[in-house]
Structure formats: structure tokens, C-alpha cells
Short mmCIF file of C-alpha atoms and ligand atoms in Angstrom, two decimals:
data_model
loop_
_atom_site.label_atom_id
_atom_site.label_comp_id
_atom_site.label_asym_id
_atom_site.label_seq_id
_atom_site.Cartn_x
_atom_site.Cartn_y
_atom_site.Cartn_z
CA MET I 217 -94.24 22.32 -18.19
CA ALA I 218 -93.25 25.32 -20.72
CA LYS I 219 -94.01 28.64 -19.26
CA ASN I 220 -93.95 32.30 -20.60
CA TYR I 221 -91.49 34.24 -18.91
CA LYS I 222 -91.12 38.05 -18.49
CA MET I 223 -88.03 40.37 -17.93
CA TYR I 224 -87.50 42.38 -14.99
CA ILE I 225 -87.62 46.12 -15.60
CA ASN I 226 -87.95 48.79 -13.10
CA GLY I 227 -89.13 46.50 -10.51
CA GLU I 228 -92.02 45.25 -12.54
CA TRP I 229 -92.54 42.06 -14.73
CA VAL I 230 -92.84 42.66 -18.42
CA ASP I 231 -93.05 41.25 -21.95
CA SER I 232 -91.06 42.72 -24.69
CA SER I 233 -92.68 45.93 -26.03
CA ASP I 234 -93.32 44.30 -29.43
CA GLY I 235 -94.06 40.83 -27.89
CA GLY I 236 -91.29 38.71 -29.44
CA THR I 237 -90.01 35.87 -27.87
CA PHE I 238 -87.58 32.96 -28.47
CA GLU I 239 -87.80 29.58 -26.97
CA VAL I 240 -85.59 27.84 -24.56
CA TYR I 241 -84.79 24.08 -24.64
CA ASP I 242 -83.37 21.53 -21.92
CA PRO I 243 -80.39 20.36 -23.66
CA GLY I 244 -80.28 17.12 -21.66
CA ASN I 245 -83.48 16.04 -23.42
CA GLY I 246 -84.74 18.56 -26.01
CA GLU I 247 -87.88 19.25 -23.96
CA LEU I 248 -89.12 22.98 -24.44
CA LEU I 249 -88.65 25.02 -21.01
CA GLY I 250 -90.54 28.24 -21.90
CA THR I 251 -90.39 31.26 -24.17
CA VAL I 252 -88.65 34.37 -23.09
CA PRO I 253 -89.05 37.81 -24.36
CA ILE I 254 -86.70 39.55 -26.88
CA ALA I 255 -86.18 42.87 -25.52
CA THR I 256 -86.61 45.81 -28.07
CA LYS I 257 -84.48 48.94 -28.17
CA GLU I 258 -87.50 50.70 -26.28
CA ASP I 259 -87.08 47.74 -23.44
CA VAL I 260 -83.30 48.56 -23.14
CA ASP I 261 -83.76 52.15 -22.99
CA LYS I 262 -86.52 51.70 -19.99
CA ALA I 263 -84.25 49.67 -18.36
CA PHE I 264 -81.16 51.93 -18.40
CA VAL I 265 -83.25 54.95 -17.64
CA ALA I 266 -84.51 52.94 -14.53
CA ALA I 267 -81.27 52.14 -13.62
CA ARG I 268 -80.01 55.67 -13.85
CA ALA I 269 -83.23 56.96 -12.07
CA ALA I 270 -82.69 54.72 -9.06
CA GLN I 271 -78.91 55.19 -8.97
CA LYS I 272 -78.66 58.70 -7.60
CA GLU I 273 -80.50 57.90 -4.48
CA TYR I 274 -79.21 54.26 -4.28
CA ALA I 275 -75.58 55.54 -4.23
CA LEU I 276 -76.24 57.76 -1.37
CA SER I 277 -78.19 55.55 0.67
CA PRO I 278 -76.51 54.29 3.86
CA LEU I 279 -73.81 51.44 3.28
CA LYS I 280 -75.59 49.49 5.94
CA ASP I 281 -78.96 49.38 3.93
CA ARG I 282 -76.87 48.19 0.74
CA MET I 283 -75.00 45.45 2.94
CA ASP I 284 -78.35 44.11 4.17
CA LEU I 285 -80.01 44.13 1.00
CA CYS I 286 -76.97 41.96 -0.25
CA TYR I 287 -77.45 39.81 2.80
CA ARG I 288 -80.92 39.23 2.30
CA ILE I 289 -80.45 38.34 -1.28
CA SER I 290 -77.85 35.78 -0.41
CA GLU I 291 -80.51 34.30 2.02
CA GLU I 292 -83.32 34.15 -0.51
CA ILE I 293 -81.10 32.45 -3.01
CA LEU I 294 -80.12 29.94 -0.48
CA LYS I 295 -83.65 29.53 0.69
CA ARG I 296 -84.44 28.32 -2.90
CA LYS I 297 -81.17 26.73 -3.88
CA GLU I 298 -82.63 23.41 -5.01
CA GLU I 299 -85.16 25.01 -7.36
CA ILE I 300 -82.41 27.19 -8.84
CA ALA I 301 -80.02 24.47 -9.21
CA THR I 302 -82.68 22.51 -10.99
CA MET I 303 -83.34 25.36 -13.36
CA ILE I 304 -79.84 25.59 -13.93
CA SER I 305 -79.10 21.91 -14.77
CA ARG I 306 -82.14 22.01 -17.06
CA GLU I 307 -81.23 25.08 -19.05
CA GLN I 308 -77.46 24.35 -18.95
CA GLY I 309 -77.14 20.59 -18.93
CA LYS I 310 -74.63 20.24 -15.97
CA THR I 311 -75.28 17.82 -13.29
CA TYR I 312 -77.14 18.77 -10.17
CA ASP I 313 -74.18 18.73 -7.81
CA ASP I 314 -72.54 21.26 -10.19
CA SER I 315 -75.49 23.34 -10.28
CA LEU I 316 -75.79 23.32 -6.45
CA TYR I 317 -72.13 24.49 -6.03
CA GLU I 318 -72.90 27.14 -8.55
CA VAL I 319 -75.93 28.56 -6.46
CA GLY I 320 -73.80 28.32 -3.08
CA GLU I 321 -71.22 30.34 -4.97
CA VAL I 322 -74.02 33.07 -6.25
CA ALA I 323 -75.20 33.69 -2.65
CA LEU I 324 -71.56 33.81 -1.43
CA ASN I 325 -71.02 36.55 -4.05
CA PHE I 326 -73.52 38.64 -2.77
CA ASP I 327 -72.54 37.82 0.90
CA MET I 328 -68.84 38.29 0.26
CA SER I 329 -69.39 41.67 -1.42
CA ALA I 330 -71.15 43.07 1.48
CA ARG I 331 -68.76 41.81 3.92
CA ASN I 332 -65.67 43.10 1.69
CA PHE I 333 -66.37 46.56 0.96
CA GLN I 334 -65.56 48.12 4.38
CA ARG I 335 -62.22 46.16 4.03
CA LEU I 336 -61.28 48.29 0.99
CA ASP I 337 -58.15 50.22 1.85
CA GLY I 338 -59.24 53.83 1.56
CA GLU I 339 -56.02 56.01 2.18
CA ILE I 340 -55.59 59.17 4.01
CA ILE I 341 -52.13 60.74 2.56
CA THR I 342 -50.38 63.67 4.60
CA ALA I 343 -50.13 66.54 2.33
CA TYR I 344 -46.86 68.87 2.17
CA ASP I 345 -48.40 70.80 4.78
CA GLY I 346 -48.91 68.62 7.57
CA ASP I 347 -52.44 70.36 8.32
CA MET I 348 -53.75 69.17 5.05
CA ARG I 349 -54.62 65.51 4.01
CA MET I 350 -55.85 63.73 0.98
CA ILE I 351 -58.45 61.09 1.54
CA LEU I 352 -59.16 58.68 -1.19
CA THR I 353 -62.88 57.00 -1.16
CA TYR I 354 -64.22 54.19 -3.69
CA GLU I 355 -67.15 55.71 -5.41
CA ALA I 356 -70.19 53.71 -7.14
CA TYR I 357 -69.40 53.77 -10.84
CA GLY I 358 -72.63 54.63 -11.96
CA VAL I 359 -74.73 52.57 -14.50
CA TYR I 360 -73.53 49.26 -15.58
CA ALA I 361 -74.43 46.81 -18.32
CA SER I 362 -73.65 43.11 -17.59
CA ILE I 363 -73.32 40.67 -20.31
CA THR I 364 -72.53 37.07 -19.49
CA PRO I 365 -72.23 33.50 -21.07
CA TRP I 366 -74.18 30.40 -20.55
CA ASN I 367 -71.58 28.08 -19.37
CA TYR I 368 -72.33 29.58 -15.57
CA PRO I 369 -75.73 31.16 -15.99
CA ILE I 370 -76.02 33.04 -12.77
CA LEU I 371 -72.64 32.74 -11.30
CA GLN I 372 -70.83 35.18 -13.73
CA ALA I 373 -73.57 37.87 -13.48
CA SER I 374 -73.44 37.69 -9.50
CA GLU I 375 -70.00 38.31 -9.95
CA TYR I 376 -70.87 41.91 -11.29
CA ILE I 377 -74.45 42.44 -9.55
CA GLY I 378 -73.42 41.74 -6.03
CA PRO I 379 -70.48 44.25 -5.88
CA ALA I 380 -72.20 46.70 -7.93
CA MET I 381 -75.32 46.48 -5.18
CA VAL I 382 -72.87 46.86 -2.34
CA THR I 383 -70.80 49.94 -3.77
CA GLY I 384 -73.79 51.67 -5.05
CA SER I 385 -74.22 51.22 -8.84
CA CYS I 386 -77.35 50.31 -10.31
CA GLY I 387 -77.63 48.34 -13.90
CA VAL I 388 -79.13 46.12 -16.51
CA ALA I 389 -77.96 42.57 -16.85
CA LYS I 390 -78.46 40.18 -19.93
CA PRO I 391 -77.84 36.51 -19.49
CA ALA I 392 -77.09 34.38 -22.61
CA SER I 393 -79.75 33.32 -24.79
CA PRO I 394 -79.61 29.46 -24.11
CA THR I 395 -79.79 30.20 -20.48
CA PRO I 396 -81.93 33.04 -19.40
CA LEU I 397 -84.34 31.28 -16.77
CA SER I 398 -82.07 30.77 -13.74
CA MET I 399 -81.13 34.86 -14.23
CA LEU I 400 -85.06 35.36 -13.72
CA LEU I 401 -85.19 33.40 -10.68
CA LEU I 402 -82.38 35.68 -9.37
CA ALA I 403 -84.33 38.72 -10.13
CA GLU I 404 -87.30 37.09 -8.06
CA CYS I 405 -84.95 36.57 -5.35
CA MET I 406 -83.63 40.15 -5.52
CA GLU I 407 -87.54 41.19 -5.63
CA SER I 408 -88.35 39.40 -2.59
CA ALA I 409 -85.56 40.57 -0.62
CA GLY I 410 -86.68 44.20 -1.27
CA ALA I 411 -84.36 45.40 -3.97
CA PRO I 412 -85.62 49.11 -4.97
CA LYS I 413 -86.90 49.37 -8.29
CA GLY I 414 -84.50 49.95 -10.96
CA VAL I 415 -81.45 48.80 -9.03
CA CYS I 416 -80.77 45.69 -11.22
CA ASN I 417 -83.01 45.26 -14.29
CA ILE I 418 -82.70 41.77 -15.83
CA ILE I 419 -83.47 41.80 -19.63
CA THR I 420 -83.19 38.97 -22.29
CA GLY I 421 -82.60 38.79 -25.93
CA PRO I 422 -79.48 38.03 -28.61
CA GLY I 423 -76.10 39.30 -27.90
CA ALA I 424 -75.97 41.16 -31.37
CA SER I 425 -79.06 43.19 -31.02
CA VAL I 426 -79.92 43.45 -27.23
CA GLY I 427 -76.13 43.19 -25.97
CA GLU I 428 -74.91 46.18 -28.28
CA ALA I 429 -77.87 48.34 -27.61
CA MET I 430 -76.78 47.79 -23.87
CA VAL I 431 -73.19 48.61 -24.24
CA THR I 432 -73.72 51.75 -26.61
CA HIS I 433 -76.54 53.03 -24.49
CA PRO I 434 -75.86 56.55 -23.30
CA GLU I 435 -76.86 55.83 -19.66
CA CYS I 436 -74.30 52.93 -19.61
CA ASP I 437 -71.08 54.00 -17.95
CA LEU I 438 -69.59 50.67 -17.24
CA VAL I 439 -69.67 47.65 -19.31
CA CYS I 440 -69.00 44.26 -17.44
CA PHE I 441 -68.41 41.57 -19.78
CA THR I 442 -67.78 37.95 -19.77
CA GLY I 443 -67.49 35.75 -22.93
CA GLU I 444 -65.46 35.05 -26.04
CA ASP I 445 -62.64 37.15 -26.94
CA LYS I 446 -63.83 38.23 -30.31
CA THR I 447 -67.25 39.29 -28.86
CA GLY I 448 -65.06 41.40 -26.30
CA ALA I 449 -63.14 42.77 -29.02
CA ARG I 450 -66.28 43.77 -30.90
CA ILE I 451 -67.66 45.50 -27.80
CA GLU I 452 -64.41 47.67 -27.50
CA ASP I 453 -64.96 48.72 -31.10
CA ILE I 454 -68.29 50.31 -30.42
CA VAL I 455 -68.14 51.54 -26.78
CA GLY I 456 -65.93 54.41 -27.12
CA LEU I 457 -64.43 55.69 -23.85
CA LYS I 458 -66.54 53.62 -21.42
CA LYS I 459 -64.90 51.65 -19.12
CA CYS I 460 -64.88 47.96 -19.70
CA ILE I 461 -64.13 44.95 -17.51
CA MET I 462 -63.33 42.29 -20.07
CA GLU I 463 -63.34 38.65 -18.73
CA LEU I 464 -62.59 36.50 -21.67
CA GLY I 465 -61.47 32.84 -22.74
CA GLY I 466 -58.61 30.62 -21.80
CA THR I 467 -57.04 27.12 -22.79
CA GLY I 468 -55.76 26.42 -19.22
CA PRO I 469 -52.27 24.78 -20.43
CA SER I 470 -51.35 22.38 -17.82
CA ILE I 471 -47.60 21.50 -17.55
CA VAL I 472 -46.68 18.17 -16.35
CA LEU I 473 -42.98 18.01 -15.24
CA ASP I 474 -41.34 14.62 -14.75
CA ASP I 475 -40.75 15.12 -11.06
CA ALA I 476 -44.75 15.35 -10.46
CA ASP I 477 -47.10 12.99 -8.60
CA MET I 478 -48.29 11.33 -11.61
CA LYS I 479 -51.48 10.22 -10.11
CA LYS I 480 -52.48 13.55 -8.65
CA ALA I 481 -51.45 15.33 -12.05
CA ALA I 482 -53.65 12.72 -13.99
CA GLN I 483 -56.44 13.18 -11.62
CA GLN I 484 -56.48 16.97 -11.89
CA VAL I 485 -56.08 17.36 -15.56
CA ALA I 486 -59.14 15.17 -16.08
CA GLU I 487 -61.16 17.22 -13.58
CA GLY I 488 -59.89 20.17 -15.14
CA ALA I 489 -61.06 19.09 -18.48
CA PHE I 490 -64.23 17.33 -17.86
CA TYR I 491 -65.67 19.53 -15.17
CA ASN I 492 -69.04 20.93 -16.61
CA ASN I 493 -67.96 19.40 -19.65
CA GLY I 494 -64.92 21.52 -20.09
CA GLN I 495 -67.26 24.40 -21.08
CA VAL I 496 -65.26 26.48 -18.45
CA CYS I 497 -62.99 29.36 -19.29
CA CYS I 498 -60.04 28.12 -17.21
CA ALA I 499 -60.78 24.45 -18.31
CA THR I 500 -57.76 22.31 -18.97
CA GLU I 501 -57.69 22.40 -22.81
CA ARG I 502 -54.22 21.61 -23.43
CA VAL I 503 -51.91 19.15 -21.46
CA LEU I 504 -47.93 19.67 -22.09
CA VAL I 505 -46.31 16.51 -20.86
CA GLN I 506 -42.53 16.33 -20.46
CA GLU I 507 -41.44 13.60 -22.80
CA THR I 508 -39.65 11.62 -20.15
CA CYS I 509 -42.63 10.92 -18.09
CA LYS I 510 -45.10 10.86 -21.04
CA GLU I 511 -45.77 6.90 -20.54
CA GLU I 512 -46.22 7.21 -16.69
CA PHE I 513 -48.60 10.09 -16.83
CA MET I 514 -50.66 8.78 -19.91
CA LYS I 515 -51.08 5.18 -18.00
CA GLU I 516 -52.63 7.03 -14.78
CA LEU I 517 -54.59 9.41 -16.93
CA MET I 518 -56.41 6.68 -18.87
CA GLU I 519 -57.22 4.67 -15.80
CA VAL I 520 -58.99 8.01 -14.24
CA VAL I 521 -60.67 8.93 -17.61
CA LYS I 522 -62.47 5.60 -17.25
CA THR I 523 -64.16 6.64 -14.05
CA TYR I 524 -66.09 9.60 -15.68
CA LYS I 525 -69.62 8.94 -16.00
CA PHE I 526 -72.04 11.13 -17.99
CA GLY I 527 -75.80 11.41 -18.12
CA TYR I 528 -78.81 13.43 -17.91
CA TRP I 529 -78.25 15.79 -15.13
CA ASN I 530 -80.06 14.14 -12.33
CA GLU I 531 -78.83 10.65 -12.53
CA PRO I 532 -77.22 9.42 -9.54
CA GLY I 533 -73.41 9.06 -9.95
CA ILE I 534 -72.64 10.86 -13.13
CA ARG I 535 -69.74 13.65 -13.10
CA MET I 536 -70.80 15.13 -16.58
CA GLY I 537 -74.36 16.04 -17.94
CA SER I 538 -74.91 17.02 -21.64
CA MET I 539 -73.34 19.93 -23.27
CA ASN I 540 -75.30 23.22 -23.73
CA SER I 541 -76.17 23.31 -27.15
CA GLU I 542 -75.39 22.49 -30.60
CA LYS I 543 -72.74 25.18 -31.42
CA PRO I 544 -70.27 24.09 -28.93
CA VAL I 545 -70.62 20.49 -29.83
CA GLN I 546 -69.99 21.41 -33.21
CA LYS I 547 -66.78 23.21 -32.44
CA VAL I 548 -65.50 20.30 -30.50
CA GLU I 549 -66.35 18.11 -33.57
CA ALA I 550 -64.70 20.85 -35.78
CA HIS I 551 -61.58 20.93 -33.51
CA LEU I 552 -61.21 17.12 -33.36
CA LYS I 553 -61.42 16.69 -37.20
CA ASP I 554 -58.79 19.22 -37.91
CA GLY I 555 -56.57 17.65 -35.36
CA LEU I 556 -57.04 14.29 -37.04
CA GLU I 557 -56.44 15.72 -40.52
CA LYS I 558 -53.09 16.69 -39.05
CA GLY I 559 -52.08 13.87 -37.27
CA ALA I 560 -53.64 13.75 -34.11
CA VAL I 561 -54.64 10.34 -32.63
CA ILE I 562 -57.90 9.81 -30.48
CA LEU I 563 -57.29 7.65 -27.48
CA THR I 564 -60.65 7.35 -26.29
CA GLY I 565 -64.16 9.36 -26.75
CA GLY I 566 -64.02 11.57 -29.90
CA LYS I 567 -67.66 11.52 -30.68
CA ARG I 568 -71.27 12.22 -29.53
CA ALA I 569 -72.65 9.46 -27.29
CA GLU I 570 -75.18 7.01 -28.62
CA GLY I 571 -78.58 6.11 -26.76
CA MET I 572 -78.78 9.36 -24.73
CA PRO I 573 -82.07 11.48 -24.25
CA SER I 574 -80.54 14.18 -26.79
CA ASN I 575 -77.40 14.23 -28.92
CA LEU I 576 -75.55 17.01 -26.97
CA TYR I 577 -73.80 14.30 -25.01
CA PHE I 578 -70.28 13.87 -25.71
CA GLU I 579 -67.86 11.07 -24.68
CA PRO I 580 -64.78 12.16 -22.42
CA THR I 581 -62.13 12.35 -24.85
CA VAL I 582 -58.16 12.34 -24.87
CA VAL I 583 -56.51 13.05 -27.88
CA ASP I 584 -52.49 12.37 -28.52
CA ASN I 585 -49.99 14.08 -30.77
CA VAL I 586 -51.59 17.43 -30.52
CA THR I 587 -49.29 19.94 -32.31
CA LYS I 588 -49.23 24.04 -32.87
CA ASP I 589 -50.72 23.90 -36.23
CA MET I 590 -54.13 22.27 -34.84
CA LEU I 591 -57.07 24.15 -33.45
CA LEU I 592 -56.96 22.13 -30.36
CA TYR I 593 -53.87 23.92 -29.44
CA ARG I 594 -54.49 27.28 -30.86
CA ASP I 595 -57.72 27.88 -29.95
CA GLU I 596 -60.65 27.24 -27.11
CA THR I 597 -62.26 23.92 -27.72
CA PHE I 598 -64.54 24.26 -24.68
CA GLY I 599 -65.60 20.82 -24.61
CA PRO I 600 -64.76 17.39 -22.76
CA VAL I 601 -61.34 16.95 -24.38
CA ILE I 602 -57.76 16.37 -23.12
CA PRO I 603 -55.25 17.25 -25.80
CA ILE I 604 -51.91 15.79 -25.29
CA SER I 605 -48.71 17.63 -26.50
CA THR I 606 -45.19 17.09 -25.16
CA PHE I 607 -42.20 19.15 -24.29
CA THR I 608 -38.48 18.74 -24.04
CA THR I 609 -36.74 21.48 -21.89
CA ASP I 610 -38.58 23.83 -19.14
CA ASP I 611 -37.90 26.66 -21.53
CA ASP I 612 -39.95 24.59 -24.20
CA ALA I 613 -42.89 24.22 -21.84
CA ILE I 614 -43.08 27.90 -21.08
CA GLU I 615 -42.78 28.68 -24.90
CA GLN I 616 -45.69 26.33 -25.62
CA ALA I 617 -47.91 27.35 -22.65
CA ASN I 618 -47.45 31.03 -23.94
CA TYR I 619 -47.82 30.34 -27.45
CA ASN I 620 -51.49 30.75 -28.27
CA GLY I 621 -51.98 34.24 -26.70
CA PHE I 622 -54.47 33.17 -23.99
CA GLY I 623 -53.33 33.37 -20.40
CA LEU I 624 -56.08 33.25 -17.86
CA ILE I 625 -55.24 30.28 -15.55
CA MET I 626 -52.33 27.92 -16.38
CA SER I 627 -50.92 24.95 -14.10
CA ILE I 628 -47.84 23.34 -13.41
CA PHE I 629 -47.46 19.71 -11.76
CA SER I 630 -44.29 19.42 -9.90
CA ASN I 631 -42.58 18.48 -6.75
CA ASN I 632 -39.39 21.04 -7.45
CA MET I 633 -40.16 24.39 -6.33
CA LYS I 634 -37.21 25.81 -7.92
CA ARG I 635 -38.46 24.64 -11.51
CA THR I 636 -41.70 25.50 -10.75
CA ASN I 637 -40.80 29.13 -9.66
CA TYR I 638 -38.58 29.52 -12.80
CA ILE I 639 -41.62 28.54 -15.11
CA THR I 640 -44.27 30.45 -13.00
CA ARG I 641 -42.04 33.92 -13.52
CA ARG I 642 -42.10 33.46 -17.29
CA LEU I 643 -45.87 32.37 -18.04
CA VAL I 644 -47.94 35.26 -19.33
CA THR I 645 -51.00 34.57 -17.52
CA GLY I 646 -53.61 36.05 -14.76
CA GLY I 647 -52.97 32.95 -12.63
CA VAL I 648 -50.94 29.93 -11.99
CA ASN I 649 -52.49 26.79 -10.08
CA VAL I 650 -49.34 24.78 -8.85
CA ASN I 651 -50.34 21.06 -8.28
CA ILE I 652 -54.02 21.81 -8.74
CA SER I 653 -56.15 22.08 -11.68
CA SER I 654 -56.39 25.04 -14.01
CA GLY I 655 -60.07 24.79 -13.41
CA TYR I 656 -59.89 25.40 -9.67
CA TRP I 657 -60.91 28.97 -8.52
CA GLU I 658 -62.31 30.33 -5.00
CA ALA I 659 -64.38 33.15 -4.84
CA GLU I 660 -61.85 35.57 -3.27
CA LEU I 661 -59.25 34.81 -6.14
CA PRO I 662 -58.30 37.74 -8.06
CA PHE I 663 -59.58 36.28 -11.40
CA GLY I 664 -58.60 37.77 -14.80
CA GLY I 665 -56.54 37.71 -17.78
CA GLY I 666 -52.59 38.30 -17.68
CA GLY I 667 -51.11 41.24 -19.36
CA GLY I 668 -51.77 41.94 -22.82
CA THR I 669 -53.33 38.38 -23.51
CA LYS I 670 -56.90 37.45 -25.45
CA SER I 671 -57.99 36.62 -21.80
CA GLY I 672 -58.90 40.17 -21.25
CA TYR I 673 -58.50 42.40 -18.32
CA GLY I 674 -59.82 43.39 -15.23
CA ARG I 675 -60.25 41.32 -11.95
CA MET I 676 -62.95 39.36 -10.45
CA GLY I 677 -63.32 38.23 -7.02
CA GLY I 678 -63.14 39.32 -3.68
CA LEU I 679 -61.80 43.04 -2.90
CA HIS I 680 -60.51 43.37 -6.48
CA ILE I 681 -63.91 43.28 -8.16
CA LEU I 682 -65.10 46.22 -5.88
CA LYS I 683 -62.03 48.21 -6.93
CA GLU I 684 -62.87 47.54 -10.49
CA MET I 685 -66.64 48.52 -10.27
CA THR I 686 -65.76 51.79 -8.34
CA TYR I 687 -63.58 55.01 -9.22
CA THR I 688 -61.18 56.43 -6.79
CA LYS I 689 -62.00 59.87 -5.50
CA CYS I 690 -59.50 62.09 -3.84
CA VAL I 691 -60.65 64.69 -1.35
CA PHE I 692 -57.98 67.27 -0.59
CA VAL I 693 -58.92 68.88 3.01
CA ASP I 694 -57.24 71.89 4.31
CA PHE I 695 -57.76 71.65 8.14
CA ASN I 696 -56.09 74.97 8.67
CA GLY I 697 -58.62 77.51 10.02
CA CYS I 698 -61.22 74.79 10.64
P1 LIG Y 130 -70.24 34.92 -26.25
O1 LIG Y 130 -69.14 36.06 -26.25
O2 LIG Y 130 -70.80 34.46 -27.42
O3 LIG Y 130 -71.51 35.43 -25.61
C1 LIG Y 130 -71.33 36.03 -24.26
C2 LIG Y 130 -72.36 37.06 -23.88
O4 LIG Y 130 -72.25 38.22 -24.73
C3 LIG Y 130 -73.82 36.50 -24.25
O5 LIG Y 130 -74.70 37.00 -23.37
C4 LIG Y 130 -74.08 37.13 -25.49
O6 LIG Y 130 -75.52 37.24 -25.94
C5 LIG Y 130 -73.40 38.39 -25.47
N1 LIG Y 130 -73.05 39.00 -26.94
C6 LIG Y 130 -72.68 38.24 -28.06
N2 LIG Y 130 -72.74 39.20 -28.98
C7 LIG Y 130 -72.50 40.42 -28.56
C8 LIG Y 130 -72.30 41.40 -28.76
N3 LIG Y 130 -72.07 41.92 -30.48
N4 LIG Y 130 -72.50 42.67 -28.08
C9 LIG Y 130 -72.82 42.56 -26.89
N5 LIG Y 130 -73.01 41.30 -26.07
C10 LIG Y 130 -72.93 40.23 -27.22
O7 LIG Y 130 -69.63 33.64 -25.35
P2 LIG Y 130 -70.34 32.52 -24.85
O8 LIG Y 130 -70.46 31.37 -25.94
O9 LIG Y 130 -71.80 32.74 -24.31
O10 LIG Y 130 -69.52 31.99 -23.66
C11 LIG Y 130 -68.36 31.31 -23.72
C12 LIG Y 130 -67.12 32.16 -23.56
O11 LIG Y 130 -66.94 32.78 -22.41
C13 LIG Y 130 -65.99 31.35 -23.69
O12 LIG Y 130 -64.82 32.27 -24.62
C14 LIG Y 130 -65.48 31.37 -22.24
O13 LIG Y 130 -63.97 31.16 -22.07
C15 LIG Y 130 -65.97 32.87 -21.71
N6 LIG Y 130 -65.67 32.88 -20.33
C16 LIG Y 130 -64.90 33.64 -19.80
C17 LIG Y 130 -64.89 33.57 -18.31
C18 LIG Y 130 -64.01 34.50 -17.37
O14 LIG Y 130 -64.35 34.76 -16.21
N7 LIG Y 130 -62.81 35.03 -17.84
C19 LIG Y 130 -66.32 32.93 -17.55
C20 LIG Y 130 -66.84 32.17 -18.45
C21 LIG Y 130 -66.79 32.21 -19.55
#
């Protein structure tokens, strides 16, 4: 039954100060799930003032206390994993198994942050005078704004909140408007784990108003943003000198060389493209196949694609749920239309599925003859589509993979390590997955965009995000005379 949800500010559950709300729907069947507050400027202000007030004391609290808090939050999440996973599936559309996986990763992010912080290498440097030392420490950055997308409703936010909580930063997190409800369950977990008030505030509302008020707020020191490149660029324009972490899009170009294991390459390509309906930043959105092996690869691929079943998130045996909302479906349709007008050929799928509980189910799609002039090649499609292009030489593959300016994760399928190494060194990307789908990652992986690409900068994961969310302090000590 639909419920009226509240935001979590300074340890209290509150409505918007002007009573404004928006509605959240289950994309899989169109059912209304609830109403959620639209934070006003005043609410944003309250949340940042609360975070600032909490932060000074929190940053100086014993590290052990902050670690224990993270462990307790992780436990609370795992205790409620079925409920949280159900909420993710209901507001996002993904399968229950995929949501359970997301919840596990969220719990892990709190646990891992707590375990990792002491492993950061603080350095002690000998000064010119041997009785002097320089000691480097990692300090809480201060007050952060976390703004995250709808494809992983709580995972992306936990990648910032967990590290902040252990390193001593406090902040304000805003989920995307199609998927705010599971973040409010995360707030409940933080509350029952005993998080001090103000340490993490969760507010809701549109990016253009609430998001911009957050990142420009005078009490916000650090912007943690995961989302589209265009939104990232807009934020950079308005925040001035604040530090930003920018985790943006990608197109997961996957290069299939003629010496690859074709069956494995086809399986991995399909998984990378169809997992979460392709609504993943590192999804396989471009497949570059060597001309000499195209026939063999395509035969394997078309067999694998037939095995992907989709349906409402709790149907047994499905691997794909509904897409998240009308907007991403329309983007997929626009990209396919553009491709067809320019000579692409749909081999399977290519349209919304009929007879489903909503019209947001899209058939797993393979489209051939994709060329540089098409949106399918140039932009993120962010849907269950495998666009096929070909290349002749390894240098041609490299040029094509780098072509559209995104560089998050790229894949190479090959059994020839010399060729693989040659290509790897020339790809401009934050990560290269060899013989694994571009969509594969692990929590400790330093995840983020390659130099100068539209995929952004900064590194998530493991020790790396702890460094991103702290600043280095150098303490110069003269032991002479002590
Ligand atoms: P989006 O940029 O539209 O929105 C992301 C968040 O920003 C939302 O919470 C939104 O409300 C907020 N927002 C929108 N406009 C804003 C503004 N002007 N100021 C401040 N905040 C604003 O992206 P989306 O459609 O929600 O998500 C999909 C995108 O996210 C894709 O490009 C995908 O590749 C990317 N993504 C990247 C990663 C990564 O780790 N690199 C992970 C997941 C998703």
C-alpha cells in the first residue's frame, strides 16, 4: 500500500518545510509506491547545518567508535536484506537476485570502509635534519554532498557514505527521484545502528533544485557525484573551488579479437549488455568485432541472447526486469531509430515487449552495422542493446574504442597476451577487463574514469575512495630538545 515517506534530517523524520511531495511508482507494474518530500532550500540548509554541527565532534571521535558504527550499519542492512532488496526491485525494476546482490554490496561498503581505513599508508618522511620527521595523516574532508543516480539506488550512495562515516566526514545524501525509497530504508538502518544525529542526512527531491542547492551550499566542502557527464559538467560550472569526485558515464566498448574464446566472449558480452537492462555505467554498449571472426562470434552471441528471459522482478527464472522509467526507454528508442535511419540492422528485439504488466519492458536487442555516425556508437544508450561494429587491425580497434570520449571500463577478449597488452596500453580508460565483461567490477576495484575522458575522475572502491574523501595533512615535527 502506498505510504507517505519522510526525509531524515538531524536524526529526525521530517516532511518538506512547505509540505511539497512527489510520487514514486513501481516501473514493473505502474503501481504507486508512495509520496516523498520535495526538500525546500530551507530543508537543504537544515541538513547542511546539522552535518556541520555534527562533523567537528564526529571527526575527533575515536576511530574505533566510527568503525564500530560502520560494522553495526552493515549488520542492520544484512538483517533487513530481503525487505531492502524488495524495495530496490519495486522502485528500480531490476530482478530480486540483482537487488539482493546490491544490498550485499551496500553492507560490504560499510564493512570494507571500516576495515580499510587503518590500512591507508600514512607516511613518515625523514627530514634533512635526522631528528626531524614529516608525518602524513589522512583527515576527514569535512561536509559532503552525495548525489547519486537511479540505476543502483543505494549502492552508489553507500560508496560515499561508508567511507565518509569511517573517515569522519558528515554530509547530506540525495537519491535520484525515481528511486528514493530504499535510501530511506538505509537511513532507518543508520538510525537503528546508533548513528549520531546529523552525521548522515538523507533528503529527497529533483536534481535541478535540490541537487544544485546542495552542491552550492556554503557548508558543503566536497561534492560526491555519480551520474551523467552533462550533469557533472553543470555541477562543475556552479561549485567554484570545491573538490568534486565525478563518477560519470561510459559505453563499455568490448573488443573481440579473432583469437578469443568465442563462446566465452559472447556470454560475457551479453551479460555486460543485459545485466540490469544495460542500465549500468560500465555496461557493454559497443561491441567491436574483428571482421575475420564476426560470423563465428555472431553465431554464439545469437544463441546466448535467446537464453535471456525478462519479466516482473519476482518472477522465477528471469534475468532481466523492467527498465526504470519512460525516459531511459525513450532514449533507447531514439538511438535505435537514429541507427536504423543510418543503415543499422536489428537482428533481434528492438522494441518494447507486449503483454507485460507495464510498457517499460524492452526486448533484449542485437543491432548490426553500427557505425561512427550513429548515436548508438557516440553516446550512452543505457538500455538492453548490443550494437555490433567491426574492425580490421588492432590499431583500428584501439581508435574505435577511444572514439567517443568515454573511458570508464573497456573489455578485450583474446587469448594472445601480446596483442592484449598492446591494445590495453593504448586504451584511454580507467579500467580494462580482459576476458571479462566490461560490466564486471568488485568492491575493492579502483573504479573511475580514465584521464581526460567524459567518464569523470576520482576513484571509488577500497582504499582509493578513502583517499579521495580525505585530505592529507603533513605534520613536521622537530624532536630536537624534546
Ligand atoms: P543524472 O545525471 O540525470 O542524475 C544523477 C543525480 O543527479 C540524480 O540524483 C539527479 O537528481 C541529480 N541531478 C540532476 N541534475 C542535477 C543538477 N543540475 N545539480 C545537481 N544534481 C543534479 O543521471 P541518471 O540518469 O540518474 O543516471 C544515469 C547516469 O549515471 C549514466 O550516465 C550512468 O553512466 C551514470 N552512472 C555512473 C556511475 C559510475 O560509477 N561512474 C555509476 C552509475 C551510474
